[in-house]
Coordinates of C-alpha atoms in Angstrom, one line a residue:
Chain A
E1 CA -20.3 -1.3 22.7
A2 CA -20.9 -2.4 19.1
G3 CA -17.9 -1.9 16.9
V4 CA -17.7 -0.3 13.4
A5 CA -19.8 -2.2 11.0
Q6 CA -18.8 -2.6 7.3
S7 CA -20.4 -4.4 4.4
P8 CA -19.9 -6.2 2.3
R9 CA -16.8 -8.1 3.5
Y10 CA -15.8 -9.1 0.0
K11 CA -16.6 -7.9 -3.5
I12 CA -15.3 -9.0 -6.9
I13 CA -16.1 -6.8 -9.9
E14 CA -14.8 -6.3 -13.4
K15 CA -13.0 -3.1 -14.3
R16 CA -15.2 -0.2 -15.4
Q17 CA -18.0 -1.5 -13.1
S18 CA -19.2 0.4 -10.1
V19 CA -19.2 -0.6 -6.5
A20 CA -20.4 0.8 -3.1
F21 CA -19.3 0.2 0.4
W22 CA -21.2 0.9 3.6
C23 CA -20.0 1.8 7.0
N24 CA -21.8 2.3 10.3
P25 CA -19.5 3.9 13.0
I26 CA -19.7 3.4 16.7
S27 CA -22.6 5.3 18.2
G28 CA -21.6 8.8 19.3
H29 CA -18.5 9.0 17.2
A30 CA -18.5 12.2 15.3
T31 CA -15.5 11.5 13.1
L32 CA -15.5 8.9 10.3
Y33 CA -12.6 7.9 8.1
W34 CA -12.3 5.8 4.9
Y35 CA -8.9 4.3 4.3
Q36 CA -7.5 2.3 1.4
Q37 CA -5.1 -0.5 2.3
I38 CA -3.2 -2.0 -0.6
L39 CA -1.6 -5.4 0.1
G40 CA 1.7 -4.9 1.9
Q41 CA 1.1 -1.3 2.7
G42 CA -0.2 0.8 5.5
P43 CA -3.7 2.4 5.4
K44 CA -4.0 5.5 3.2
L45 CA -6.6 8.1 4.1
L46 CA -9.1 8.7 1.4
I47 CA -11.6 10.9 3.2
Q48 CA -12.4 12.2 6.7
F49 CA -15.8 13.4 7.9
Q50 CA -16.7 15.4 11.0
N51 CA -20.4 14.8 11.5
N52 CA -21.7 15.2 8.0
G53 CA -19.0 17.6 6.8
V54 CA -15.8 16.7 4.9
V55 CA -12.7 17.6 6.8
D56 CA -10.1 16.2 4.4
D57 CA -10.5 14.6 1.0
S58 CA -7.2 15.6 -0.5
Q59 CA -6.2 12.1 -1.4
L60 CA -9.6 11.0 -2.7
P61 CA -9.5 10.4 -6.5
K62 CA -12.5 12.5 -7.1
D63 CA -12.8 11.5 -10.8
R64 CA -13.9 8.1 -9.7
F65 CA -14.4 8.0 -6.0
S66 CA -17.2 9.6 -4.0
A67 CA -18.3 9.4 -0.4
E68 CA -21.1 10.8 1.6
R69 CA -22.3 10.9 5.2
L70 CA -25.6 12.6 4.8
K71 CA -27.1 12.3 8.3
G72 CA -23.7 12.4 10.2
V73 CA -24.0 8.7 11.1
D74 CA -23.4 6.0 8.5
S75 CA -21.4 6.5 5.3
T76 CA -21.1 5.2 1.8
L77 CA -18.0 5.1 -0.4
K78 CA -18.5 4.6 -4.1
I79 CA -16.1 3.8 -7.0
Q80 CA -17.3 4.4 -10.5
P81 CA -15.7 3.2 -12.8
A82 CA -13.4 0.8 -11.0
K83 CA -9.8 0.3 -12.2
L84 CA -7.5 -2.7 -11.6
E85 CA -5.4 -0.6 -9.2
D86 CA -8.4 -0.1 -7.0
S87 CA -8.0 -3.7 -5.7
A88 CA -7.5 -3.2 -2.0
V89 CA -9.1 -3.5 1.4
Y90 CA -11.3 -0.5 2.2
L91 CA -11.3 0.3 5.9
C92 CA -13.8 2.4 7.7
A93 CA -12.8 3.9 11.1
S94 CA -14.4 6.2 13.6
S95 CA -13.3 8.2 16.6
Y96 CA -15.0 10.1 19.4
N97 CA -13.2 13.3 19.0
A98 CA -9.9 14.9 17.9
N99 CA -6.9 12.8 18.9
S100 CA -9.0 9.9 20.2
P101 CA -7.9 6.5 18.9
L102 CA -9.4 5.2 15.7
H103 CA -11.7 2.2 15.9
F104 CA -11.7 0.2 12.7
G105 CA -14.2 -2.1 11.0
N106 CA -13.1 -5.4 9.5
G107 CA -12.9 -3.8 6.0
T108 CA -14.2 -4.7 2.6
R109 CA -11.8 -6.6 0.3
L110 CA -12.3 -5.4 -3.2
T111 CA -10.9 -7.4 -6.2
V112 CA -11.1 -5.7 -9.6
T113 CA -10.6 -8.1 -12.5
Chain B
A1 CA 3.8 17.5 7.9
Q2 CA 3.9 14.2 9.8
S3 CA 5.3 10.9 8.7
V4 CA 6.1 7.5 10.1
T5 CA 8.9 5.1 9.3
Q6 CA 8.8 1.5 10.4
L7 CA 12.2 -0.1 10.0
G8 CA 12.0 -3.7 9.0
S9 CA 8.9 -4.9 7.0
H10 CA 9.4 -8.4 8.4
V11 CA 10.6 -9.5 11.9
S12 CA 10.9 -13.0 13.1
V13 CA 11.4 -14.0 16.7
S14 CA 11.4 -17.3 18.6
E15 CA 8.6 -18.0 21.0
G16 CA 9.5 -16.5 24.4
A17 CA 12.1 -14.1 22.9
L18 CA 12.0 -10.3 23.1
V19 CA 9.9 -8.5 20.5
L20 CA 11.2 -5.2 19.2
L21 CA 9.4 -3.3 16.5
R22 CA 10.8 0.0 15.5
C23 CA 9.0 3.2 14.7
N24 CA 10.4 6.7 14.0
Y25 CA 8.2 9.7 13.3
S26 CA 8.6 13.1 11.9
S27 CA 6.5 15.9 13.3
S28 CA 6.8 19.6 13.6
V29 CA 4.8 19.7 16.9
P30 CA 4.5 17.3 19.8
P31 CA 2.8 14.2 18.4
Y32 CA 0.3 11.7 19.5
L33 CA 1.5 8.2 18.7
F34 CA -0.2 4.9 18.4
W35 CA 0.5 1.3 17.7
Y36 CA -2.1 -0.9 16.0
V37 CA -2.2 -4.6 15.3
Q38 CA -3.9 -6.2 12.4
Y39 CA -4.7 -9.9 12.2
P40 CA -5.5 -11.5 8.9
N41 CA -8.8 -10.4 7.4
Q42 CA -9.5 -8.0 10.2
G43 CA -9.4 -4.3 10.8
L44 CA -6.7 -2.6 12.9
Q45 CA -7.0 -2.9 16.7
L46 CA -5.4 -0.3 19.0
L47 CA -2.5 -1.7 21.1
L48 CA -1.5 1.4 22.9
K49 CA -1.2 5.2 22.6
Y50 CA 0.9 8.1 23.8
T51 CA -0.6 11.5 24.1
T52 CA 1.0 13.3 27.0
G53 CA 2.5 12.4 30.4
A54 CA 4.5 9.3 31.1
T55 CA 6.7 8.4 28.2
L56 CA 6.5 4.6 28.8
V57 CA 3.1 3.4 27.7
K58 CA 1.7 0.0 28.5
G59 CA -0.9 -1.5 26.2
I60 CA -2.8 -4.7 25.8
N61 CA -1.4 -8.2 25.4
G62 CA 1.8 -7.3 27.3
F63 CA 3.1 -4.8 24.8
E64 CA 4.6 -1.5 25.8
A65 CA 6.3 1.4 24.0
E66 CA 8.5 4.3 25.0
F67 CA 8.3 7.8 23.5
K68 CA 11.8 9.2 23.1
K69 CA 11.6 12.8 21.9
S70 CA 15.3 13.1 21.4
E71 CA 15.3 10.1 19.1
T72 CA 11.9 10.8 17.5
S73 CA 11.1 7.2 18.2
F74 CA 8.3 5.1 19.6
H75 CA 9.5 1.5 19.5
L76 CA 7.1 -1.3 20.5
T77 CA 8.4 -4.1 22.8
K78 CA 7.2 -7.2 24.5
P79 CA 9.4 -9.2 26.8
S80 CA 8.3 -12.7 25.7
A81 CA 6.7 -13.4 22.3
H82 CA 3.7 -15.7 22.1
M83 CA 2.5 -17.5 19.0
S84 CA -0.7 -15.4 19.1
D85 CA 1.4 -12.3 18.6
A86 CA 2.0 -13.1 14.9
A87 CA 0.3 -10.3 13.0
E88 CA 0.9 -7.0 11.2
Y89 CA 1.8 -4.1 13.3
F90 CA 1.4 -0.4 12.4
C91 CA 2.7 2.7 14.0
A92 CA 0.7 5.9 13.5
V93 CA 1.1 9.6 14.3
T94 CA -1.3 12.5 14.6
N95 CA -1.0 15.9 16.1
T96 CA -3.9 17.8 14.8
G97 CA -6.7 15.4 15.3
N98 CA -7.4 15.6 11.7
Q99 CA -5.2 13.0 10.1
F100 CA -3.6 9.8 11.2
Y101 CA -0.4 8.9 9.3
F102 CA 0.4 5.2 9.3
G103 CA 3.7 3.5 8.6
T104 CA 4.0 0.7 6.1
G105 CA 3.7 -2.0 8.7
T106 CA 5.9 -4.7 10.2
S107 CA 4.9 -8.3 9.8
L108 CA 5.8 -10.3 13.0
T109 CA 6.4 -14.0 12.7
V110 CA 6.8 -16.1 15.9
I111 CA 8.8 -19.3 15.5
P112 CA 7.8 -22.1 17.8

């Protein structure tokens, strides 16, 4: 089966600019997650979708981050405006159902200068 | 609330030696536990998982882990390290299906 697809792989922007990341989960996976992984740390959940509804966005900095999964398939994560501390790898993951293992994409490495 | 503690952010072993990566969890209900591996510039890949049943779980690449409820531990082991095992390893816990909590990771170095 095809894995989780993410694009772009790398992105360099200046602070206060905006950026968007795209994720296409594994076909049939209802749950989609966005994680932020800062260098040297474990992944931190930003937002979780079940189909096209938000299950958990308690750790999403909503003043600058937004995410959507309009048709319950692919998803977009946006940052506007970016800050230096947003430099990280943004990982998308999907799972078939509750308690199923997560399948991760290769991530987008964001550098904010 | 759930949490995961990985003891030792860096572990070095000689090629052919035993690999032991430690993970302790905190959970108010029976947990589901996972180990993931991350190679440079890649996403996380599932090594093994414990949900219910047998407490000794075997995964890919010769890794295994044992769920010990009394010790709230889920340590990862491999009898003989290979150079290709050098990577970052993450322990994760979930019990509601809603959130996966990850540890801070352990970087494994294999010395030839």
